[in-house]
């Protein structure tokens, strides 16, 4: 079992719709959870982070965390064609030092105008 | 600039040569990480620095890989006797602390001929 799992997609949504991206993780000791957006040929860009159970909203983005279910999600409201990218879920690895990030393989999102 | 700076942006070299990749983190960020992203592969952790120390080197794939950080700032990743499987995008990230969000540079695309 991979440490961080995401559906590879592509997830296709029409412009203006809500895009829902999901991620599960295997290590219950993980404490911090991040969503990065990566455009083709570019580096990952941090868009959301969440540490506590529940929802966290920032503009059109909402991150949701359920530690009991080991599940984290990202909702994008009013999706725009510019949101088309790969979304990477990252979880801090509780072992060792420094809380290195363990990444999922990413979900490709396509927003159609 | 305010972001993480990496150089060179692209590097093409022959198999067997040594290469040096440089990362200049965001000013004031004490935590620095190296990751790599291979074609079709996810992001994988290489090494973590806190200040000038590297308490987690668990991701370095072989003893051909080494890294250092000086003055709590700039870091250099060195790959000796490069192999074709070393071809990847090498990404540097920095953060304010070990559990804080990590911000990525634009990466160095390394191609081994």
CSV table of C-alpha atoms in Angstrom, one decimal:
chain,number,residue,atom,x,y,z
A,1,UNK,CA,0.0,0.0,0.0
A,2,UNK,CA,1.3,3.4,-1.0
A,3,UNK,CA,1.7,5.9,1.8
A,4,UNK,CA,-0.4,8.5,0.0
A,5,UNK,CA,-2.9,7.5,-2.5
A,6,UNK,CA,-4.8,9.7,-5.1
A,7,UNK,CA,-7.0,8.9,-8.0
A,8,UNK,CA,-4.8,9.7,-11.0
A,9,UNK,CA,-7.8,11.0,-13.1
A,10,UNK,CA,-8.2,12.9,-15.2
A,11,UNK,CA,-11.1,14.5,-13.4
A,12,UNK,CA,-13.1,16.5,-15.9
A,13,UNK,CA,-15.5,19.2,-14.6
A,14,UNK,CA,-17.3,22.0,-16.5
A,15,UNK,CA,-16.4,25.6,-15.9
A,16,UNK,CA,-18.2,27.0,-12.8
A,17,UNK,CA,-18.6,23.5,-11.2
A,18,UNK,CA,-17.1,22.2,-7.9
A,19,UNK,CA,-14.1,20.0,-8.3
A,20,UNK,CA,-13.5,17.5,-5.6
A,21,UNK,CA,-10.1,15.9,-5.2
A,22,UNK,CA,-9.4,13.2,-2.7
A,23,UNK,CA,-6.5,11.7,-0.9
A,24,UNK,CA,-5.9,8.9,1.6
A,25,UNK,CA,-2.8,8.3,3.7
A,26,UNK,CA,-1.6,5.2,5.6
A,27,UNK,CA,0.4,6.5,8.5
A,28,UNK,CA,-1.8,7.6,11.5
A,29,UNK,CA,1.1,9.6,12.9
A,30,UNK,CA,1.0,12.1,10.1
A,31,UNK,CA,0.2,15.6,11.4
A,32,UNK,CA,0.3,18.0,8.5
A,33,UNK,CA,-1.4,17.9,5.2
A,34,UNK,CA,-0.8,20.0,2.1
A,35,UNK,CA,-2.2,20.5,-1.4
A,36,UNK,CA,0.1,21.6,-4.2
A,37,UNK,CA,-0.9,22.5,-7.7
A,38,UNK,CA,1.5,21.7,-10.5
A,39,UNK,CA,1.2,23.0,-14.0
A,40,UNK,CA,2.9,21.0,-16.8
A,41,UNK,CA,6.6,21.7,-16.8
A,42,UNK,CA,6.4,23.8,-13.6
A,43,UNK,CA,7.3,23.2,-10.0
A,44,UNK,CA,4.6,22.5,-7.3
A,45,UNK,CA,2.9,25.5,-5.9
A,46,UNK,CA,1.4,25.4,-2.4
A,47,UNK,CA,-2.3,26.2,-2.4
A,48,UNK,CA,-3.6,24.9,0.9
A,49,UNK,CA,-2.4,23.3,4.2
A,50,UNK,CA,-4.4,21.9,7.1
A,51,UNK,CA,-3.4,20.5,10.5
A,52,UNK,CA,-6.7,19.9,12.3
A,53,UNK,CA,-9.8,17.9,11.7
A,54,UNK,CA,-12.5,19.8,9.8
A,55,UNK,CA,-12.6,22.3,7.0
A,56,UNK,CA,-10.3,25.2,6.1
A,57,UNK,CA,-11.4,27.7,3.5
A,58,UNK,CA,-9.3,30.1,1.5
A,59,UNK,CA,-11.1,31.8,-1.3
A,60,UNK,CA,-12.4,29.2,-3.8
A,61,UNK,CA,-10.5,26.4,-2.1
A,62,UNK,CA,-11.6,24.3,0.9
A,63,UNK,CA,-9.4,21.6,2.4
A,64,UNK,CA,-11.1,19.0,4.5
A,65,UNK,CA,-9.3,16.6,6.9
A,66,UNK,CA,-10.6,13.5,8.7
A,67,UNK,CA,-7.9,11.9,10.7
A,68,UNK,CA,-10.0,9.1,11.9
A,69,UNK,CA,-10.6,8.0,8.3
A,70,UNK,CA,-7.1,9.1,7.2
A,71,UNK,CA,-8.7,11.1,4.5
A,72,UNK,CA,-8.0,14.6,3.2
A,73,UNK,CA,-9.8,16.4,0.3
A,74,UNK,CA,-9.7,19.6,-1.7
A,75,UNK,CA,-12.7,21.3,-3.0
A,76,UNK,CA,-12.4,23.9,-5.7
A,77,UNK,CA,-15.5,26.1,-6.2
A,78,UNK,CA,-16.4,27.9,-9.4
A,79,UNK,CA,-13.7,26.0,-11.3
A,80,UNK,CA,-11.9,27.9,-14.0
A,81,UNK,CA,-10.0,26.6,-17.0
A,82,UNK,CA,-6.9,28.1,-15.3
A,83,UNK,CA,-7.4,25.5,-12.5
A,84,UNK,CA,-6.5,22.7,-15.0
A,85,UNK,CA,-3.4,21.2,-13.5
A,86,UNK,CA,-2.1,18.2,-11.5
A,87,UNK,CA,-3.0,18.4,-7.8
A,88,UNK,CA,-0.6,16.8,-5.4
A,89,UNK,CA,-1.5,15.7,-2.0
A,90,UNK,CA,1.4,15.7,0.5
A,91,UNK,CA,1.6,14.4,4.0
A,92,UNK,CA,4.4,14.9,6.6
A,93,UNK,CA,6.1,11.7,7.4
A,94,UNK,CA,6.2,11.4,11.2
A,95,UNK,CA,9.3,9.3,11.3
A,96,UNK,CA,12.8,10.6,11.5
A,97,UNK,CA,13.5,14.4,11.5
A,98,UNK,CA,12.2,17.4,9.8
A,99,UNK,CA,8.8,16.1,8.7
A,100,UNK,CA,9.7,15.4,5.1
A,101,UNK,CA,6.8,15.4,2.7
A,102,UNK,CA,5.4,12.2,1.2
A,103,UNK,CA,3.6,12.9,-2.0
A,104,UNK,CA,0.8,11.2,-3.8
A,105,UNK,CA,1.1,10.6,-7.5
A,106,UNK,CA,-1.3,13.5,-8.2
A,107,UNK,CA,-4.7,13.9,-9.7
A,108,UNK,CA,-5.1,15.6,-13.1
A,109,UNK,CA,-7.9,18.1,-13.2
A,110,UNK,CA,-9.4,19.4,-16.4
A,111,UNK,CA,-11.8,22.2,-16.4
A,112,UNK,CA,-13.7,22.6,-19.6
A,113,UNK,CA,-15.0,25.9,-20.8
B,1,UNK,CA,13.7,37.7,-5.3
B,2,UNK,CA,11.4,36.5,-2.6
B,3,UNK,CA,11.2,32.9,-3.6
B,4,UNK,CA,13.4,29.8,-3.6
B,5,UNK,CA,16.1,30.2,-6.3
B,6,UNK,CA,17.7,27.2,-8.1
B,7,UNK,CA,20.5,27.1,-10.6
B,8,UNK,CA,21.1,26.0,-13.2
B,9,UNK,CA,17.5,25.7,-14.6
B,10,UNK,CA,18.7,23.1,-17.0
B,11,UNK,CA,21.8,20.9,-17.1
B,12,UNK,CA,22.8,18.4,-19.8
B,13,UNK,CA,25.9,16.3,-19.1
B,14,UNK,CA,27.5,13.1,-20.2
B,15,UNK,CA,27.3,9.9,-18.2
B,16,UNK,CA,30.1,9.7,-15.7
B,17,UNK,CA,30.5,13.4,-15.1
B,18,UNK,CA,29.9,15.1,-11.8
B,19,UNK,CA,27.2,17.8,-11.4
B,20,UNK,CA,26.5,20.4,-8.8
B,21,UNK,CA,23.0,21.8,-8.3
B,22,UNK,CA,22.5,25.0,-6.2
B,23,UNK,CA,19.6,26.1,-4.0
B,24,UNK,CA,19.1,29.5,-2.4
B,25,UNK,CA,16.2,29.3,0.0
B,26,UNK,CA,13.7,32.0,1.1
B,27,UNK,CA,15.5,34.4,3.4
B,28,UNK,CA,15.0,33.4,7.0
B,29,UNK,CA,13.9,29.8,6.3
B,30,UNK,CA,15.8,27.4,8.5
B,31,UNK,CA,14.5,24.2,6.9
B,32,UNK,CA,15.7,23.2,3.5
B,33,UNK,CA,14.7,20.0,1.5
B,34,UNK,CA,15.8,18.4,-1.7
B,35,UNK,CA,13.4,16.3,-3.7
B,36,UNK,CA,13.4,14.9,-7.2
B,37,UNK,CA,10.7,14.1,-9.7
B,38,UNK,CA,11.4,11.6,-12.5
B,39,UNK,CA,9.3,11.3,-15.6
B,40,UNK,CA,6.2,9.3,-14.7
B,41,UNK,CA,7.3,9.2,-11.1
B,42,UNK,CA,6.1,11.1,-8.1
B,43,UNK,CA,8.1,13.5,-6.0
B,44,UNK,CA,10.6,11.7,-3.8
B,45,UNK,CA,12.4,13.1,-0.8
B,46,UNK,CA,16.2,13.2,-0.9
B,47,UNK,CA,17.6,15.1,2.1
B,48,UNK,CA,16.6,17.6,4.8
B,49,UNK,CA,18.7,20.4,6.4
B,50,UNK,CA,17.9,22.3,9.6
B,51,UNK,CA,20.5,25.1,9.6
B,52,UNK,CA,23.7,23.6,8.3
B,53,UNK,CA,23.0,20.1,9.7
B,54,UNK,CA,21.4,17.3,7.7
B,55,UNK,CA,19.5,15.1,10.3
B,56,UNK,CA,17.7,13.2,7.6
B,57,UNK,CA,19.6,11.9,4.5
B,58,UNK,CA,17.4,8.8,4.2
B,59,UNK,CA,16.3,9.6,0.6
B,60,UNK,CA,19.7,9.9,-1.0
B,61,UNK,CA,19.7,7.0,-3.5
B,62,UNK,CA,23.4,6.1,-3.4
B,63,UNK,CA,26.7,7.3,-2.1
B,64,UNK,CA,27.2,9.1,-5.4
B,65,UNK,CA,24.8,11.7,-4.0
B,66,UNK,CA,25.9,14.3,-1.4
B,67,UNK,CA,24.7,17.7,-0.2
B,68,UNK,CA,25.8,20.5,2.0
B,69,UNK,CA,24.5,23.7,3.3
B,70,UNK,CA,26.6,26.6,4.4
B,71,UNK,CA,25.8,29.7,6.5
B,72,UNK,CA,22.3,28.4,7.1
B,73,UNK,CA,21.4,29.5,3.6
B,74,UNK,CA,22.6,28.2,0.2
B,75,UNK,CA,22.7,24.4,-0.3
B,76,UNK,CA,24.5,22.4,-3.0
B,77,UNK,CA,23.5,18.9,-4.1
B,78,UNK,CA,26.3,17.0,-5.8
B,79,UNK,CA,26.0,13.9,-8.0
B,80,UNK,CA,29.2,12.1,-8.8
B,81,UNK,CA,29.7,9.8,-11.7
B,82,UNK,CA,26.2,10.5,-13.1
B,83,UNK,CA,24.1,7.7,-14.5
B,84,UNK,CA,21.2,7.9,-16.9
B,85,UNK,CA,18.8,7.0,-14.2
B,86,UNK,CA,19.8,10.2,-12.4
B,87,UNK,CA,17.9,12.2,-15.1
B,88,UNK,CA,15.1,14.0,-13.3
B,89,UNK,CA,13.9,17.4,-12.1
B,90,UNK,CA,15.7,18.2,-8.8
B,91,UNK,CA,13.5,20.4,-6.6
B,92,UNK,CA,14.5,22.4,-3.6
B,93,UNK,CA,12.0,23.6,-1.0
B,94,UNK,CA,12.4,25.7,2.1
B,95,UNK,CA,10.2,26.3,5.2
B,96,UNK,CA,10.2,28.4,8.3
B,97,UNK,CA,10.5,25.3,10.4
B,98,UNK,CA,10.3,21.5,10.2
B,99,UNK,CA,6.5,21.4,10.3
B,100,UNK,CA,5.8,24.5,8.3
B,101,UNK,CA,4.6,24.6,4.7
B,102,UNK,CA,7.4,24.0,2.2
B,103,UNK,CA,7.8,26.3,-0.8
B,104,UNK,CA,9.5,25.0,-3.9
B,105,UNK,CA,11.9,26.5,-6.3
B,106,UNK,CA,11.6,26.2,-10.1
B,107,UNK,CA,13.8,23.1,-10.1
B,108,UNK,CA,16.8,22.0,-12.1
B,109,UNK,CA,16.1,19.7,-15.0
B,110,UNK,CA,19.0,17.3,-15.3
B,111,UNK,CA,19.5,15.2,-18.4
B,112,UNK,CA,22.3,12.6,-18.5
B,113,UNK,CA,23.3,11.6,-22.1
